[in-house]
Tab-separated table of C-alpha atoms in Angstrom:
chain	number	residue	atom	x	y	z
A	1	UNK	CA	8.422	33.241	45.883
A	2	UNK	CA	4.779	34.723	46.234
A	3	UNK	CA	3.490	31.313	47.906
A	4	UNK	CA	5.919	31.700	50.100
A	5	UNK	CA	5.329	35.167	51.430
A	6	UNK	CA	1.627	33.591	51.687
A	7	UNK	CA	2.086	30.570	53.712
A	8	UNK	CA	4.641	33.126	55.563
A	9	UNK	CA	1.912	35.752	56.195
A	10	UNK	CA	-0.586	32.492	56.872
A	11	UNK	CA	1.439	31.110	59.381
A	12	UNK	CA	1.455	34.476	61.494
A	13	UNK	CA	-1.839	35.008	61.178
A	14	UNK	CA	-2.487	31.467	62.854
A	15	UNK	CA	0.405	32.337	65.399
A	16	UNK	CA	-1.544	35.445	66.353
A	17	UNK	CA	-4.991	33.851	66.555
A	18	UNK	CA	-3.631	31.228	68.773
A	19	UNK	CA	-1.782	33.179	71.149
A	20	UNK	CA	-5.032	35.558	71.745
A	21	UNK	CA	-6.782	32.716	72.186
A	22	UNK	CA	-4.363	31.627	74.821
A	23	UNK	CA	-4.592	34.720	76.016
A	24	UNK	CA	-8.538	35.260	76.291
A	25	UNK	CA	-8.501	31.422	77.670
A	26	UNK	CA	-5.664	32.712	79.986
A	27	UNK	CA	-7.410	35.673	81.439
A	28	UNK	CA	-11.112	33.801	81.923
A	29	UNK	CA	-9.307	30.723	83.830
A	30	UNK	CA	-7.820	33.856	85.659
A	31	UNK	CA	-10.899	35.538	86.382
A	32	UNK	CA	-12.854	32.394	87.050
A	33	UNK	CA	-10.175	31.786	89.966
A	34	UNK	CA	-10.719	34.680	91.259
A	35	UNK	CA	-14.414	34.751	91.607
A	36	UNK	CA	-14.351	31.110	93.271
A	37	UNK	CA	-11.372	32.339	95.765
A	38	UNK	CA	-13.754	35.144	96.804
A	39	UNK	CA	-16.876	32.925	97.005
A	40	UNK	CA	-15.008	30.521	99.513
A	41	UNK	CA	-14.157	33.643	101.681
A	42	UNK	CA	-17.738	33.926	102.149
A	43	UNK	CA	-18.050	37.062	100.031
A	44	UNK	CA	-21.740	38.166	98.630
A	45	UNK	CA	-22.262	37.516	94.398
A	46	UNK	CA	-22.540	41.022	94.119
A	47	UNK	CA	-19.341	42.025	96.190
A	48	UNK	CA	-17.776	40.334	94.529
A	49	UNK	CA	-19.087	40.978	90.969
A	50	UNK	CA	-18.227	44.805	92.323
A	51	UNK	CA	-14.457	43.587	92.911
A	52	UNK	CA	-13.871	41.198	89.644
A	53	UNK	CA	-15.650	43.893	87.216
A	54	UNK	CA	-18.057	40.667	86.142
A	55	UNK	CA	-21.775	41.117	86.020
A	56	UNK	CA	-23.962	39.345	89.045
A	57	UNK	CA	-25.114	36.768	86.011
A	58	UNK	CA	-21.062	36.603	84.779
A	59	UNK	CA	-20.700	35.701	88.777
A	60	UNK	CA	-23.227	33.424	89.142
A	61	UNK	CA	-22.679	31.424	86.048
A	62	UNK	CA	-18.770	30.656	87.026
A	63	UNK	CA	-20.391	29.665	89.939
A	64	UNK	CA	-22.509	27.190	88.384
A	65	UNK	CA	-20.291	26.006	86.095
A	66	UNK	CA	-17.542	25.005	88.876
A	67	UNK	CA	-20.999	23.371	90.472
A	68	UNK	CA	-20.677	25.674	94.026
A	69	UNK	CA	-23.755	27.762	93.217
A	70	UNK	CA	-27.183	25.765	92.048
């Protein structure tokens, strides 16, 4: 009966970890959108840092990373 009550507790514990993940994963795909949707519109990096709450180096590594900014 205790091992199962500790796979039980085990099992949420990985359910929780992997939606946050999901979540965190969710929210920088999100965010990462964003910042490229504002770039294209000709925005400045530190407009739209302002806008997205990033930091100018948050902004300007999405940027690099999605290979717009060099």
């Amino acid at each position: 009966m205790i091992t199962l009550f500790d796979q039980e507790y085990i099992w949420n514990l990985e359910r929780d970890s992997i939606r946050s993940e999901a979540f965190a994963r969710g929210a920088s795909e999100k965010q990462t959108q964003v910042v490229l949707n504002m770039f294209r519109r000709n925005m400045a990096v530190e407009d739209i840092a302002d806008i997205s709450g990033s930091s100018v180096e948050e902004v300007k590594e999405i940027l690099k990373n999605a290979a717009v900014l060099h």
